[in-house]
Amino acid sequence: MVSIILPTYNEALNMRLIIPSLSKVLDDAGIPGEILVVDDSSPDGTAGIAEGLGKAYPVRVHVRKEDRGLSKAVIEGFRLAKGDICVVMDADLSHPVESIPHMLQPILDGRCDVTVGSRYVEGGGSENWSWKRKAISRGAGLLAKGVTSLSDPTSGFMALRKSVLDGVKLDPLGWKIVLEVVAKANPRVMEIPILFSDRKEGKSKLGLLVQWDYLRHLWHLYVHTFPTLEQFIRFCLVGLTGLLVDTAVLVFLVGWVFMDPRAAAVFAFSAAVTWNYFLNRIWSFRAAASTGLLSRYVSFIFVCVAGLGIRISVMHMLIEYAGMAKAPWYVLASFAGIAVATLFNFLGSKYVVFSSRR
Ligand code: GDD
Ligand code: MN
């Protein structure tokens, strides 16, 4: 059995159009199914109208009372669906109901577990979109390339075998439930060309907040896909604050204590290392580092000193063998040294200093 999940917010007029069409498509294809409307208490009476249609069509309506949200509604739909296969689509007729059999067939044949309706594969497209909307859609899709190979990652149209969600924890943030399912469940996916048409009735609910939530959602997916990335970015940010501490101590010791800059640099380095240690401990690697305050500190110092050696060695090689002694090349050589040393320090910190096995 197939459950067609329709998340709705103020789609009263569209209910009378889409529900009969969906029911006809299922009948014609000989697929037993239900239409599950998940409404967020729409003020326009969407739920009541859908319920009324339940007399003539296989419709069930679930009304959510709080915590409005497209993905939340769809996840609730997965929970309530009776079918072992679910279809998720917009209720405003933007997603072509005629495509449903094409979306289901590969799953029924066992060729994949999820199909996604795509505007960007051969045969797909979108009806009279302005260049601005196209650009936003393309841009949003591009940002997701690091977590998915889908050609149309912001699509809201999919079919799935519900068992792919077993044991998968879905994040209800934002609108991109398709992306969430594909990135988290990592199922066998096929893309089906669809023609996205403009809604005829009502208006879009996609506002600025939805776009902001999309960026937050993407960040979560990147961190999920590359768990080390978040640590690395934190580590680099800590390193930048460490540079400020280093410079502040240096300037203080030279300017106020009249120390020789080279001697002062040793203290500046020590202060920055200590500062970085504590920040990395509580922020960058917090999960792993609850013990070994002193022993981890000592090993962090070793890693940093080795990193300094690496930085200078890289610089030395570039100056000596790549002719980078003169301005502005020596600055570049220094940057290269910093980059290699940062990577070394990060790996040392992650796998030695803050390793959970210690
Ligand atoms: N339950 C519930 N709660 N449903 C919602 C909510 C909500 O808070 N917000 C929107 N919906 C429903 C709408 O009623 C509609 O059925 C569907 O979600 C899509 O909303 P639209 O307002 O029509 O969005 P859109 O057409 O701008 O965006 C669609 O196309 C984009 C591609 O250009 C969506 O499919 C997007 O996910 C997609 O990126
Ligand atoms: Mn729409």
Coordinates of C-alpha atoms and ligand atoms in Angstrom, one line a residue:
M1 CA 0.0 0.0 0.0
V2 CA 1.1 3.5 -0.8
S3 CA 0.6 6.6 1.5
I4 CA 0.6 9.9 -0.2
I5 CA 1.7 12.5 2.4
L6 CA 0.4 16.0 1.7
P7 CA 1.8 18.7 4.1
T8 CA -0.6 21.6 4.0
Y9 CA -0.9 25.1 5.3
N10 CA -3.7 27.2 3.8
E11 CA -4.4 25.0 0.8
A12 CA -8.2 24.9 1.1
L13 CA -8.8 25.6 -2.6
N14 CA -6.1 23.1 -3.7
M15 CA -7.7 20.2 -1.7
R16 CA -10.6 20.0 -4.1
L17 CA -8.3 19.9 -7.0
I18 CA -5.5 17.6 -5.9
I19 CA -7.4 15.0 -3.9
P20 CA -9.6 13.8 -6.8
S21 CA -6.6 13.8 -9.2
L22 CA -4.5 11.8 -6.8
S23 CA -7.3 9.3 -6.2
K24 CA -7.7 8.9 -10.0
V25 CA -4.0 8.4 -10.6
L26 CA -3.9 5.7 -8.0
D27 CA -7.0 4.0 -9.4
D28 CA -5.8 4.2 -13.0
A29 CA -2.4 2.7 -12.0
G30 CA -4.2 0.0 -9.9
I31 CA -2.2 1.0 -6.8
P32 CA -4.0 0.7 -3.5
G33 CA -3.3 3.8 -1.5
E34 CA -4.3 6.5 1.0
I35 CA -3.9 10.2 0.9
L36 CA -2.7 11.5 4.2
V37 CA -3.2 15.3 4.7
V38 CA -1.0 16.6 7.5
D39 CA -2.3 20.1 8.2
D40 CA -0.9 22.6 10.7
S41 CA -4.2 24.0 11.8
S42 CA -4.6 26.2 8.7
P43 CA -6.9 29.1 9.4
D44 CA -8.5 28.8 6.0
G45 CA -10.2 25.5 6.9
T46 CA -8.0 23.2 4.8
A47 CA -8.5 20.3 7.2
G48 CA -12.3 20.5 7.2
I49 CA -12.5 20.5 3.4
A50 CA -10.1 17.6 3.2
E51 CA -12.1 15.7 5.8
G52 CA -15.3 16.3 3.8
L53 CA -13.6 14.9 0.7
G54 CA -12.9 11.7 2.8
K55 CA -16.5 10.6 2.0
A56 CA -15.7 10.1 -1.7
Y57 CA -11.9 9.6 -1.7
P58 CA -9.4 7.6 0.4
V59 CA -8.3 10.6 2.5
R60 CA -7.2 10.7 6.1
V61 CA -6.5 14.0 7.8
H62 CA -4.2 14.7 10.7
V63 CA -4.3 18.1 12.3
R64 CA -1.2 19.3 14.1
K65 CA -1.8 21.9 16.8
E66 CA 1.5 23.4 17.6
D67 CA 5.1 23.8 16.3
R68 CA 4.2 24.6 12.7
G69 CA 6.7 23.3 10.1
L70 CA 6.9 21.6 6.8
S71 CA 9.4 18.9 7.7
K72 CA 7.8 18.4 11.1
A73 CA 4.5 17.7 9.3
V74 CA 6.1 15.3 6.9
I75 CA 7.9 13.4 9.6
E76 CA 4.6 13.1 11.5
G77 CA 3.2 11.8 8.2
F78 CA 5.8 9.0 8.1
R79 CA 4.8 8.0 11.5
L80 CA 1.1 7.9 10.7
A81 CA 1.3 6.4 7.2
K82 CA -0.2 2.9 6.8
G83 CA 1.6 2.3 3.5
D84 CA 5.0 0.6 3.3
I85 CA 5.8 3.1 0.5
C86 CA 5.3 6.8 1.0
V87 CA 5.1 9.7 -1.4
V88 CA 5.8 13.2 -0.2
M89 CA 4.6 16.1 -2.4
D90 CA 3.4 19.7 -2.3
A91 CA -0.4 20.0 -2.1
D92 CA -0.5 23.0 -4.5
L93 CA -0.3 20.9 -7.7
S94 CA 3.3 22.2 -8.4
H95 CA 4.4 18.6 -8.4
P96 CA 2.7 16.7 -11.3
V97 CA 0.4 13.9 -10.0
E98 CA 0.9 12.1 -13.3
S99 CA 4.5 11.5 -12.3
I100 CA 3.5 9.4 -9.3
P101 CA 3.5 6.0 -11.1
H102 CA 7.0 6.9 -12.5
M103 CA 8.2 7.7 -9.0
L104 CA 6.8 4.4 -7.6
Q105 CA 7.8 1.9 -10.3
P106 CA 11.6 1.8 -9.6
I107 CA 10.8 1.2 -5.9
L108 CA 8.2 -1.5 -6.6
D109 CA 10.7 -3.2 -9.0
G110 CA 13.3 -3.2 -6.3
R111 CA 15.7 -1.0 -8.3
C112 CA 16.0 1.6 -5.6
D113 CA 14.5 2.6 -2.2
V114 CA 14.0 6.3 -2.8
T115 CA 13.0 8.3 -5.9
V116 CA 13.3 12.1 -6.1
G117 CA 11.5 14.3 -8.5
S118 CA 14.1 16.4 -10.3
R119 CA 13.8 19.5 -12.4
Y120 CA 17.4 19.2 -13.5
V121 CA 17.6 15.9 -15.3
E122 CA 16.8 15.3 -18.9
G123 CA 13.1 15.7 -19.4
G124 CA 12.5 17.8 -16.2
G125 CA 12.1 21.5 -15.8
S126 CA 10.1 24.3 -14.3
E127 CA 7.3 26.3 -15.8
N128 CA 7.8 30.0 -16.5
W129 CA 10.2 30.8 -13.7
S130 CA 11.9 34.2 -13.5
W131 CA 15.7 34.2 -13.8
K132 CA 15.8 35.3 -10.2
R133 CA 13.9 32.3 -8.9
K134 CA 16.0 30.0 -11.1
A135 CA 19.2 31.5 -9.8
I136 CA 18.1 31.1 -6.2
S137 CA 17.1 27.5 -6.8
R138 CA 20.4 26.7 -8.6
G139 CA 22.4 28.5 -5.9
A140 CA 20.6 26.6 -3.1
G141 CA 21.3 23.4 -4.9
L142 CA 25.0 24.1 -5.4
L143 CA 25.4 24.7 -1.7
A144 CA 24.2 21.2 -1.0
K145 CA 26.7 19.5 -3.5
G146 CA 29.0 18.6 -0.7
V147 CA 26.4 16.4 1.0
T148 CA 24.5 14.9 -1.9
S149 CA 24.9 14.0 -5.5
L150 CA 21.3 14.8 -6.3
S151 CA 20.9 17.0 -9.3
D152 CA 18.0 18.8 -7.5
P153 CA 18.7 18.8 -3.8
T154 CA 16.0 21.3 -2.9
S155 CA 13.2 19.2 -4.5
G156 CA 10.2 18.6 -2.3
F157 CA 8.9 15.6 -4.2
M158 CA 9.9 12.0 -3.3
A159 CA 8.8 8.5 -2.9
L160 CA 10.4 6.1 -0.5
R161 CA 10.2 2.6 0.9
K162 CA 9.5 3.5 4.6
S163 CA 11.9 0.9 5.9
V164 CA 14.8 3.0 4.8
L165 CA 13.9 5.2 7.8
D166 CA 14.3 2.5 10.3
G167 CA 16.9 3.6 12.9
V168 CA 17.4 6.9 11.2
K169 CA 16.9 10.0 13.3
L170 CA 15.4 12.8 11.2
D171 CA 16.1 16.4 12.0
P172 CA 12.8 18.3 11.5
L173 CA 14.6 21.6 10.9
G174 CA 13.3 23.7 7.9
W175 CA 11.8 22.4 4.7
K176 CA 14.2 20.1 3.0
I177 CA 12.9 16.7 4.1
V178 CA 14.1 15.1 0.9
L179 CA 17.6 16.2 1.4
E180 CA 17.4 15.2 5.0
V181 CA 16.2 11.7 4.2
V182 CA 18.8 11.2 1.4
A183 CA 21.7 12.5 3.4
K184 CA 20.8 10.7 6.7
A185 CA 19.5 7.3 5.4
N186 CA 21.9 7.1 2.5
P187 CA 19.5 4.9 0.5
R188 CA 19.6 3.7 -3.1
V189 CA 18.2 6.7 -5.0
M190 CA 17.0 7.3 -8.5
E191 CA 16.0 10.7 -9.9
I192 CA 12.8 11.0 -12.0
P193 CA 12.4 14.0 -14.3
I194 CA 9.4 16.2 -13.3
L195 CA 7.9 19.4 -14.6
F196 CA 7.4 21.8 -11.7
S197 CA 4.5 24.1 -12.4
D198 CA 3.4 27.3 -10.6
R199 CA 0.6 26.9 -8.1
K200 CA -2.7 28.1 -9.4
E201 CA -4.4 28.8 -6.1
G202 CA -3.2 30.3 -2.9
K203 CA 0.4 31.6 -2.3
S204 CA 3.8 30.2 -1.4
K205 CA 4.9 30.1 2.2
L206 CA 8.6 30.0 1.4
G207 CA 9.9 33.2 3.0
L208 CA 13.3 34.5 4.2
L209 CA 13.1 32.4 7.4
V210 CA 12.8 29.3 5.4
Q211 CA 15.9 30.2 3.4
W212 CA 17.8 30.9 6.7
D213 CA 16.7 27.6 8.1
Y214 CA 17.9 26.0 4.9
L215 CA 21.4 27.2 5.6
R216 CA 21.3 26.0 9.2
H217 CA 20.0 22.7 8.0
L218 CA 22.8 22.4 5.5
W219 CA 25.4 23.1 8.2
H220 CA 23.9 20.3 10.2
L221 CA 24.1 17.9 7.2
Y222 CA 27.7 18.9 6.5
V223 CA 28.7 18.3 10.1
H224 CA 26.8 15.0 10.0
T225 CA 28.6 13.9 6.8
F226 CA 32.0 15.2 7.8
P227 CA 32.0 15.1 11.6
T228 CA 35.7 16.3 11.7
L229 CA 34.9 19.4 9.8
E230 CA 33.2 21.2 12.7
Q231 CA 36.1 20.4 15.0
F232 CA 38.6 21.6 12.4
I233 CA 36.7 24.9 11.9
R234 CA 36.6 25.4 15.7
F235 CA 40.2 24.5 16.0
C236 CA 41.1 27.2 13.4
L237 CA 39.0 29.8 15.1
V238 CA 40.7 29.1 18.4
G239 CA 44.0 29.4 16.6
L240 CA 43.1 32.8 15.4
T241 CA 42.2 34.0 18.9
G242 CA 45.5 32.5 20.0
L243 CA 47.3 34.7 17.5
L244 CA 45.7 37.7 19.1
V245 CA 46.8 36.5 22.6
D246 CA 50.3 35.9 21.3
T247 CA 50.5 39.4 19.8
A248 CA 49.0 41.1 22.8
V249 CA 51.5 39.4 25.2
L250 CA 54.4 40.3 22.8
V251 CA 53.4 43.9 22.6
F252 CA 52.9 44.1 26.4
L253 CA 56.3 42.6 27.2
V254 CA 58.2 44.6 24.7
G255 CA 56.4 47.9 25.3
W256 CA 55.9 47.9 29.1
V257 CA 58.4 45.4 30.5
F258 CA 61.1 46.4 27.9
M259 CA 61.9 42.9 27.1
D260 CA 63.8 41.9 24.0
P261 CA 61.3 40.9 21.3
R262 CA 62.9 37.5 20.8
A263 CA 62.7 36.6 24.5
A264 CA 59.2 38.1 24.7
A265 CA 58.2 35.8 21.8
V266 CA 58.9 32.7 24.0
F267 CA 56.4 34.0 26.6
A268 CA 53.9 35.1 24.0
F269 CA 54.0 31.6 22.5
S270 CA 53.5 30.0 25.9
A271 CA 50.6 32.2 26.7
A272 CA 49.0 31.5 23.3
V273 CA 49.5 27.7 23.7
T274 CA 47.9 27.7 27.1
W275 CA 45.0 29.8 25.9
N276 CA 44.5 27.5 22.9
Y277 CA 44.7 24.5 25.0
F278 CA 41.8 25.5 27.3
L279 CA 39.6 26.7 24.4
N280 CA 40.2 23.6 22.4
R281 CA 39.6 21.5 25.4
I282 CA 36.2 23.0 26.3
W283 CA 35.0 24.0 22.8
S284 CA 36.7 22.2 19.9
F285 CA 37.1 18.7 21.3
R286 CA 34.7 19.0 24.3
A287 CA 33.2 15.5 23.9
A288 CA 36.5 13.7 24.2
A289 CA 38.3 15.7 26.8
S290 CA 36.9 15.3 30.3
T291 CA 40.1 13.9 31.9
G292 CA 43.8 14.4 32.0
L293 CA 44.0 18.1 32.5
L294 CA 47.7 18.2 33.0
S295 CA 48.9 15.3 30.9
R296 CA 46.9 16.5 27.9
Y297 CA 48.4 20.0 28.5
V298 CA 51.9 18.7 28.3
S299 CA 51.3 16.7 25.2
F300 CA 49.6 19.8 23.6
I301 CA 52.7 21.8 24.3
F302 CA 54.8 19.1 22.5
V303 CA 52.4 19.1 19.5
C304 CA 52.6 22.9 19.3
V305 CA 56.4 23.0 19.5
A306 CA 56.6 20.3 16.8
G307 CA 54.1 22.4 14.8
L308 CA 56.3 25.4 15.1
G309 CA 59.3 23.3 13.9
I310 CA 57.2 22.1 10.9
R311 CA 56.2 25.7 10.1
I312 CA 59.8 26.9 10.1
S313 CA 61.0 23.8 8.1
V314 CA 58.4 24.4 5.4
M315 CA 59.4 28.0 5.2
H316 CA 63.1 27.1 5.1
M317 CA 62.6 24.6 2.3
L318 CA 60.5 27.1 0.2
I319 CA 63.1 29.9 0.8
E320 CA 66.1 27.7 0.2
Y321 CA 64.9 25.5 -2.7
A322 CA 62.0 27.5 -4.3
G323 CA 63.6 30.9 -4.3
M324 CA 61.0 32.4 -2.1
A325 CA 63.4 34.6 0.0
K326 CA 62.3 37.9 -1.3
A327 CA 59.1 40.0 -0.7
P328 CA 56.4 39.1 -1.2
W329 CA 57.3 35.5 -1.5
Y330 CA 58.6 34.9 2.0
V331 CA 55.1 35.8 3.3
L332 CA 53.6 33.2 1.0
A333 CA 56.2 30.7 2.3
S334 CA 55.2 31.6 5.8
F335 CA 51.5 31.1 5.0
A336 CA 52.4 27.7 3.5
G337 CA 54.2 26.8 6.7
I338 CA 51.3 27.9 8.8
A339 CA 48.9 25.8 6.7
V340 CA 50.9 22.7 7.0
A341 CA 51.5 23.3 10.8
T342 CA 47.8 23.9 11.4
L343 CA 47.0 20.6 9.8
F344 CA 49.6 18.9 11.8
N345 CA 48.5 20.6 15.1
F346 CA 44.9 19.7 14.4
L347 CA 45.7 16.0 13.7
G348 CA 48.0 15.8 16.7
S349 CA 45.3 17.5 18.9
K350 CA 42.5 15.3 17.7
Y351 CA 44.2 11.9 17.7
V352 CA 46.8 12.3 20.4
V353 CA 46.2 15.2 22.8
F354 CA 42.4 15.0 23.0
S355 CA 42.0 11.4 22.0
S356 CA 39.3 9.6 23.9
R357 CA 41.5 6.5 24.3
R358 CA 43.9 8.2 26.7
Ligands
GDD1 N1 1.9 21.2 7.4 C1 2.6 22.2 6.9 N2 3.2 23.2 7.7 N3 2.7 22.4 5.5 C2 3.3 23.5 5.0 C3 4.0 24.4 5.9 C4 3.8 24.3 7.3 O1 4.3 25.0 8.1 N4 4.5 25.4 5.1 C5 4.3 25.0 3.8 N5 3.6 23.9 3.8 C6 3.1 23.1 2.6 C7 2.3 23.9 1.6 O2 1.0 23.9 2.0 C8 2.6 23.1 0.3 O3 1.8 22.0 0.2 C9 4.0 22.7 0.5 O4 4.3 22.7 1.9 C10 5.0 23.6 -0.2 O5 4.8 24.9 0.2 P1 4.8 26.2 -0.8 O6 4.4 27.4 -0.1 O7 3.9 25.8 -2.0 O8 6.3 26.2 -1.2 P2 7.0 26.6 -2.6 O9 6.2 26.3 -3.8 O10 7.5 28.0 -2.5 O11 8.3 25.7 -2.6 C11 8.3 24.4 -3.1 O12 9.1 24.3 -4.2 C12 10.5 24.5 -3.9 C13 11.3 24.4 -5.2 O13 11.3 25.5 -5.9 C14 8.7 23.3 -2.1 O14 8.5 22.0 -2.6 C15 10.1 23.5 -1.7 O15 10.5 22.4 -0.8 C16 10.9 23.5 -3.0 O16 12.3 23.8 -2.6
MN2 MN 4.3 25.6 -4.0

